[in-house]
Amino acid sequence: MQAHTSTPTAGGFPLGTQRKVARGFTLIEVMIVVAIVAILASVAVPAYTQYIRRGAMQEAFTNLASQRVRLEQFYQDNRAYGPTAATTCGSAAANALVVADSKYFDYSCTTSNSGQNYTITATGKSSSTVNGYAYTLSDSGAKGTTQFAGTTATSSCWAVKSASDCS
């Protein structure tokens, strides 16, 4: 009679030769995660850019309003916003149209009607996120958007989200 000898096993493999369990991610799993991140980024980056742009626009609105106050003070002293028509507003005064530390917009102001009317314009600087945007404010308080995202606009408000959105 022959003796039966068998090799001890663990999990179907001989002892000492156990199969190692693979750890980590498969290529498919990594590709799925990359695709999900790409989709989220394609939505988030433009939304964030718009958010930054809307924040930069506030500089123009604030400075236009503060310059209006300064021009009204100038008018009280001089009975005109400027010396003649088509000149710089308040050019004869120490408080002429000067906006210090303007990061996003350049400002200009012209008079009309022998210095009895003015229009202040804020134009987005070419090196900023608001390049292609222009806003106006007149002596009557009329707000306007003359350029929005690089295209001509005729809004009678300061448009923020779209050329026709006055909210």
PDB file of C-alpha atoms in Angstrom, residues 47-120:
ATOM      1  CA  ALA A  47     -18.058  80.304 -14.266  1.00  0.00           C
ATOM      2  CA  TYR A  48     -15.113  81.415 -12.153  1.00  0.00           C
ATOM      3  CA  THR A  49     -13.867  83.707 -14.928  1.00  0.00           C
ATOM      4  CA  GLN A  50     -17.305  85.344 -15.131  1.00  0.00           C
ATOM      5  CA  TYR A  51     -17.322  85.731 -11.343  1.00  0.00           C
ATOM      6  CA  ILE A  52     -13.936  87.495 -11.431  1.00  0.00           C
ATOM      7  CA  ARG A  53     -15.097  89.720 -14.306  1.00  0.00           C
ATOM      8  CA  ARG A  54     -18.276  90.779 -12.477  1.00  0.00           C
ATOM      9  CA  GLY A  55     -16.159  91.674  -9.461  1.00  0.00           C
ATOM     10  CA  ALA A  56     -13.831  93.799 -11.586  1.00  0.00           C
ATOM     11  CA  MET A  57     -16.796  95.657 -13.078  1.00  0.00           C
ATOM     12  CA  GLN A  58     -17.630  97.029  -9.646  1.00  0.00           C
ATOM     13  CA  GLU A  59     -14.518  99.213  -9.871  1.00  0.00           C
ATOM     14  CA  ALA A  60     -16.053 101.067 -12.815  1.00  0.00           C
ATOM     15  CA  PHE A  61     -19.432 101.500 -11.167  1.00  0.00           C
ATOM     16  CA  THR A  62     -17.902 102.805  -7.942  1.00  0.00           C
ATOM     17  CA  ASN A  63     -15.528 105.218  -9.678  1.00  0.00           C
ATOM     18  CA  LEU A  64     -18.165 106.520 -12.081  1.00  0.00           C
ATOM     19  CA  ALA A  65     -20.471 107.318  -9.166  1.00  0.00           C
ATOM     20  CA  SER A  66     -17.716 108.991  -7.122  1.00  0.00           C
ATOM     21  CA  GLN A  67     -16.584 111.060 -10.116  1.00  0.00           C
ATOM     22  CA  ARG A  68     -20.156 112.224 -10.613  1.00  0.00           C
ATOM     23  CA  VAL A  69     -20.126 113.615  -7.083  1.00  0.00           C
ATOM     24  CA  ARG A  70     -16.813 115.383  -7.717  1.00  0.00           C
ATOM     25  CA  LEU A  71     -18.110 116.895 -10.961  1.00  0.00           C
ATOM     26  CA  GLU A  72     -21.244 118.164  -9.224  1.00  0.00           C
ATOM     27  CA  GLN A  73     -19.021 119.859  -6.628  1.00  0.00           C
ATOM     28  CA  PHE A  74     -16.971 121.346  -9.471  1.00  0.00           C
ATOM     29  CA  TYR A  75     -20.174 122.597 -11.104  1.00  0.00           C
ATOM     30  CA  GLN A  76     -21.258 124.305  -7.869  1.00  0.00           C
ATOM     31  CA  ASP A  77     -18.029 126.305  -7.855  1.00  0.00           C
ATOM     32  CA  ASN A  78     -17.741 127.049 -11.591  1.00  0.00           C
ATOM     33  CA  ARG A  79     -21.285 126.862 -13.021  1.00  0.00           C
ATOM     34  CA  ALA A  80     -19.989 124.486 -15.693  1.00  0.00           C
ATOM     35  CA  TYR A  81     -18.513 120.994 -15.836  1.00  0.00           C
ATOM     36  CA  GLY A  82     -15.694 122.182 -18.069  1.00  0.00           C
ATOM     37  CA  PRO A  83     -14.488 125.338 -19.760  1.00  0.00           C
ATOM     38  CA  THR A  84     -16.127 124.693 -23.160  1.00  0.00           C
ATOM     39  CA  ALA A  85     -17.818 121.965 -25.133  1.00  0.00           C
ATOM     40  CA  ALA A  86     -15.791 118.861 -26.011  1.00  0.00           C
ATOM     41  CA  THR A  87     -13.198 119.470 -23.298  1.00  0.00           C
ATOM     42  CA  THR A  88     -12.124 117.392 -20.368  1.00  0.00           C
ATOM     43  CA  CYS A  89     -14.469 117.613 -17.425  1.00  0.00           C
ATOM     44  CA  GLY A  90     -13.300 119.690 -14.518  1.00  0.00           C
ATOM     45  CA  SER A  91      -9.960 120.326 -16.189  1.00  0.00           C
ATOM     46  CA  ALA A  92      -9.504 123.701 -14.531  1.00  0.00           C
ATOM     47  CA  ALA A  93      -9.939 122.333 -11.022  1.00  0.00           C
ATOM     48  CA  ALA A  94      -7.680 120.545  -8.616  1.00  0.00           C
ATOM     49  CA  ASN A  95     -10.363 117.890  -8.330  1.00  0.00           C
ATOM     50  CA  ALA A  96     -10.381 117.108 -12.047  1.00  0.00           C
ATOM     51  CA  LEU A  97     -11.336 113.645 -13.199  1.00  0.00           C
ATOM     52  CA  VAL A  98      -8.537 111.619 -11.650  1.00  0.00           C
ATOM     53  CA  VAL A  99      -8.935 108.005 -10.637  1.00  0.00           C
ATOM     54  CA  ALA A 100      -5.907 106.807  -8.720  1.00  0.00           C
ATOM     55  CA  ASP A 101      -4.958 103.123  -8.591  1.00  0.00           C
ATOM     56  CA  SER A 102      -7.357 102.035 -11.296  1.00  0.00           C
ATOM     57  CA  LYS A 103      -6.637  98.366 -11.898  1.00  0.00           C
ATOM     58  CA  TYR A 104      -9.222  97.388 -14.486  1.00  0.00           C
ATOM     59  CA  PHE A 105     -10.586 100.516 -16.226  1.00  0.00           C
ATOM     60  CA  ASP A 106      -9.414 103.740 -17.865  1.00  0.00           C
ATOM     61  CA  TYR A 107     -11.629 106.783 -17.391  1.00  0.00           C
ATOM     62  CA  SER A 108     -12.396 109.740 -19.603  1.00  0.00           C
ATOM     63  CA  CYS A 109     -14.889 112.549 -19.458  1.00  0.00           C
ATOM     64  CA  THR A 110     -16.063 115.033 -22.060  1.00  0.00           C
ATOM     65  CA  THR A 111     -18.384 117.989 -21.849  1.00  0.00           C
ATOM     66  CA  SER A 112     -20.995 119.272 -24.254  1.00  0.00           C
ATOM     67  CA  ASN A 113     -23.435 122.178 -24.498  1.00  0.00           C
ATOM     68  CA  SER A 114     -20.864 124.803 -23.474  1.00  0.00           C
ATOM     69  CA  GLY A 115     -19.773 122.768 -20.478  1.00  0.00           C
ATOM     70  CA  GLN A 116     -23.293 122.280 -19.133  1.00  0.00           C
ATOM     71  CA  ASN A 117     -23.383 118.521 -19.728  1.00  0.00           C
ATOM     72  CA  TYR A 118     -20.862 115.711 -19.367  1.00  0.00           C
ATOM     73  CA  THR A 119     -20.421 112.028 -20.044  1.00  0.00           C
ATOM     74  CA  ILE A 120     -17.932 109.953 -18.057  1.00  0.00           C
TER      75      ILE A 120
END
